[in-house]
Each structure stands twice: as structure tokens, then as C-alpha cells.
């Protein structure tokens, strides 16, 4: 059974970089049929897709976040990561790592989510 | 950006009721629409993809319909486990979600 588990700092200072990792078990990131996304959720803005990566390393980002986002993949560890730079309080959210298909795609497996708070 | 608007925002219903949630897209998305269910403190779960296809393991009381700009999610006979928040999501042009419909007990 596929499982996705987010980890990383739960508290980030404004202007710093938010870093999260998603460990994948029960399946391989190297399978070509899937994309690996980060999606966040806030009470005010709801669910927001951040971007995804394929096993090849190709990435696609939300235009509204593209200038601050990097998603990377580590096939040897079967995990992928999110870096979001220059964070503000508006980046406070629950962050989910999520599996989808090849584009265009819906999202069929979600991690449990991790709360990241941006505060000094 | 394609905007997704759900109605109603909140829906009160009873066990056994038939309920319908509507999702409208700001421009045509063909059938590139998914529906999710989310319970408090949990991640969303996929219910339906490509507007009307039931995801594996989802009960048949859930159904979806529509194309273009107007879509519906119907639960034919509400069960206690169905009280949750429901989201639509378009995947025609990037990915955007509706604001959610909270289904609570009347």
C-alpha cells in the first residue's frame, strides 16, 4: 500500500526558506506513470497546488509561486522535496505531498499533511 | 487562472437524503474535473475523476456528472460517514480547487 510521509521544520522565520521532504513507501518514485506534487491548504485560500516533479526530474510549478519554489527528487532515497524561499505569514499552511498521474492529472494518494507556521 | 466556484458553501442534510453539490468553472474545462472528500484533520480523498468516473473503492452512492463549465456531485443516500467537506478540482489548465462545500447533519 502506497504511503507518503511529510517531514521538515514546522516553524520557519519570515524571509527564510521552508524545506519539506516526502518519503514514499510501498511504491517507487521511479515509476514513469506518476507525478509527485506538493499542495498546501489554508483556511483562507483553501487548497493550492504548488508544483510537481516527474521521475525524470522535470518540474512544473504554479505560476503564482514559480519564482520561489524548487521541487527536487532523490531516487536513491525514494523521496522528493520542496523548497520555498522568502516565506511570509501567508505561507503558513498545511503542506501535503501527493501522487498524481501524468498531466493533466487528478491526485489519487495524499500524505497526512504537515503544518508549517511562518513566524518570528 | 481558471476559477472554480462551488455551491452551496454549507449544506445541512439527514441520513438517507439525496444531496447534490454544484461546481462551476470560469471557463470550459471539458471533463477535466475531480471531486474530493475531506474530514477534519485528514487529507482529501479522491472520489471521482474525469467528471463521472468513480475512483477505486468509492461507494456507488457517489456519482458525478457534467462537462464544460457546470458539474455536479450527487450522493444518492447519505450515510453517517459522508458528513465532510467536498472539493472540486479542475485539471484542464494547471490545477485549481473550489472553495469547498461543508455537508453537515441537519
CSV table of C-alpha atoms in Angstrom, one decimal, chain A residues 8-70:
chain,number,residue,atom,x,y,z
A,8,UNK,CA,10.5,19.0,7.9
A,9,UNK,CA,10.6,22.1,10.0
A,10,UNK,CA,7.2,23.1,11.5
A,11,UNK,CA,8.3,26.7,12.2
A,12,UNK,CA,10.1,29.0,9.8
A,13,UNK,CA,11.1,32.6,10.3
A,14,UNK,CA,9.9,35.2,7.8
A,15,UNK,CA,12.2,35.7,4.8
A,16,UNK,CA,13.8,32.3,5.3
A,17,UNK,CA,13.4,29.1,3.3
A,18,UNK,CA,10.7,26.5,4.0
A,19,UNK,CA,12.0,22.9,3.4
A,20,UNK,CA,10.0,19.8,3.4
A,21,UNK,CA,10.6,16.2,2.4
A,22,UNK,CA,8.2,13.5,1.3
A,23,UNK,CA,9.2,9.9,1.9
A,24,UNK,CA,7.5,7.4,-0.3
A,25,UNK,CA,6.9,3.8,0.7
A,26,UNK,CA,5.0,0.9,-0.9
A,27,UNK,CA,5.9,2.2,-4.4
A,28,UNK,CA,8.7,3.7,-6.4
A,29,UNK,CA,9.3,7.3,-7.4
A,30,UNK,CA,11.0,5.9,-10.5
A,31,UNK,CA,7.7,4.6,-12.0
A,32,UNK,CA,7.1,6.7,-15.1
A,33,UNK,CA,3.4,6.9,-14.8
A,34,UNK,CA,3.2,9.3,-11.9
A,35,UNK,CA,3.8,12.9,-10.9
A,36,UNK,CA,4.7,13.9,-7.4
A,37,UNK,CA,3.1,17.1,-6.1
A,38,UNK,CA,3.1,19.5,-3.2
A,39,UNK,CA,-0.3,21.0,-2.4
A,40,UNK,CA,-1.0,23.3,0.6
A,41,UNK,CA,-4.1,24.3,2.4
A,42,UNK,CA,-5.1,27.3,4.4
A,43,UNK,CA,-8.4,28.3,5.9
A,44,UNK,CA,-8.4,31.5,3.9
A,45,UNK,CA,-7.1,30.4,0.5
A,46,UNK,CA,-8.2,26.8,0.5
A,47,UNK,CA,-6.3,24.1,-1.4
A,48,UNK,CA,-3.5,25.4,-3.6
A,49,UNK,CA,-1.3,23.3,-6.0
A,50,UNK,CA,2.3,24.3,-5.7
A,51,UNK,CA,4.0,22.1,-8.3
A,52,UNK,CA,5.1,18.6,-9.2
A,53,UNK,CA,8.1,16.6,-10.4
A,54,UNK,CA,8.3,13.5,-12.6
A,55,UNK,CA,10.8,10.7,-12.0
A,56,UNK,CA,12.9,12.3,-14.9
A,57,UNK,CA,13.4,15.4,-12.8
A,58,UNK,CA,11.1,17.5,-14.9
A,59,UNK,CA,9.3,20.1,-12.9
A,60,UNK,CA,6.1,22.2,-13.3
A,61,UNK,CA,5.2,25.0,-10.9
A,62,UNK,CA,2.2,27.1,-10.2
A,63,UNK,CA,2.8,30.5,-12.0
A,64,UNK,CA,2.0,32.3,-8.8
A,65,UNK,CA,4.8,30.6,-6.8
A,66,UNK,CA,7.2,29.7,-9.5
A,67,UNK,CA,9.8,32.4,-8.6
A,68,UNK,CA,10.1,31.0,-5.1
A,69,UNK,CA,9.7,27.2,-5.5
A,70,UNK,CA,12.0,24.3,-6.1
